Short mmCIF file of the C-alpha atoms (twelve columns), coordinates in Angstrom:
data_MODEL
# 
_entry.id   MODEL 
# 
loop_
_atom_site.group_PDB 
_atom_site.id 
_atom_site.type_symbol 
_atom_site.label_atom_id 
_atom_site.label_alt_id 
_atom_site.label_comp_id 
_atom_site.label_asym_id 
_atom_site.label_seq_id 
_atom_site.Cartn_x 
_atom_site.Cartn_y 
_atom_site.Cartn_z 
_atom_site.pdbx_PDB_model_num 
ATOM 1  C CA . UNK A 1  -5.097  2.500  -27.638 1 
ATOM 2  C CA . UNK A 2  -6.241  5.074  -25.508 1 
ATOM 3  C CA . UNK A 3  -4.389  3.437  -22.367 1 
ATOM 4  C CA . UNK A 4  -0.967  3.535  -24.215 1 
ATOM 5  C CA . UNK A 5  -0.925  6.839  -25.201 1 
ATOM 6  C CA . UNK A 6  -1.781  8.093  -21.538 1 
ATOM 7  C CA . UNK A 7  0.979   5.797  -20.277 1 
ATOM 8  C CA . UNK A 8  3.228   7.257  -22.665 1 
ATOM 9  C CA . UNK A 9  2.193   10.942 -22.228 1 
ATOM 10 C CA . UNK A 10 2.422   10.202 -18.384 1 
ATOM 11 C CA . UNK A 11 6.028   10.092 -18.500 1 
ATOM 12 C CA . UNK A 12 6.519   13.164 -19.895 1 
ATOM 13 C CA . UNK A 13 4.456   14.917 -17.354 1 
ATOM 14 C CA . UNK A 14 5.819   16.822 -14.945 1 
ATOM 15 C CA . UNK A 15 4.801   15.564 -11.306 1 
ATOM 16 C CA . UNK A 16 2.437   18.776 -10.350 1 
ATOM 17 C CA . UNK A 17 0.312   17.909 -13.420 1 
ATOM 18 C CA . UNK A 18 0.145   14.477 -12.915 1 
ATOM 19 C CA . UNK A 19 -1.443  15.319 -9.289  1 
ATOM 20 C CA . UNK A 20 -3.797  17.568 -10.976 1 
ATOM 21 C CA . UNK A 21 -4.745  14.665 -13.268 1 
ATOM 22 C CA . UNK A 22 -5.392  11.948 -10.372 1 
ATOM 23 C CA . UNK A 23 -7.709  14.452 -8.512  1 
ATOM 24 C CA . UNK A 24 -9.440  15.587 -11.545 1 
ATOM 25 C CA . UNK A 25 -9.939  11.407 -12.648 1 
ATOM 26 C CA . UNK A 26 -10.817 10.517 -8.968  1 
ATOM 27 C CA . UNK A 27 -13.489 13.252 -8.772  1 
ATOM 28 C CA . UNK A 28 -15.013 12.105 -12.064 1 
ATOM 29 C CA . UNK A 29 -14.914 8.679  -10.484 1 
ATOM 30 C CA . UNK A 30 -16.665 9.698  -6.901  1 
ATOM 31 C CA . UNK A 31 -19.712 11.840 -8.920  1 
# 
């Protein structure tokens, strides 16, 4: 459910938000 909404909200964000999003996700992921 989760996955779907974040696809759909994804869209709607603009692109410098969606960069802060992948570094914020892939720093969670390297601690």
């Amino acid at each position: 459910v989760l996955e779907g909404v974040i696809k759909y909200r994804w869209n709607a964000l603009p692109v410098e938000q969606r960069d802060g999003i992948k570094n914020y996700i892939s720093d969670l992921i390297v601690q």
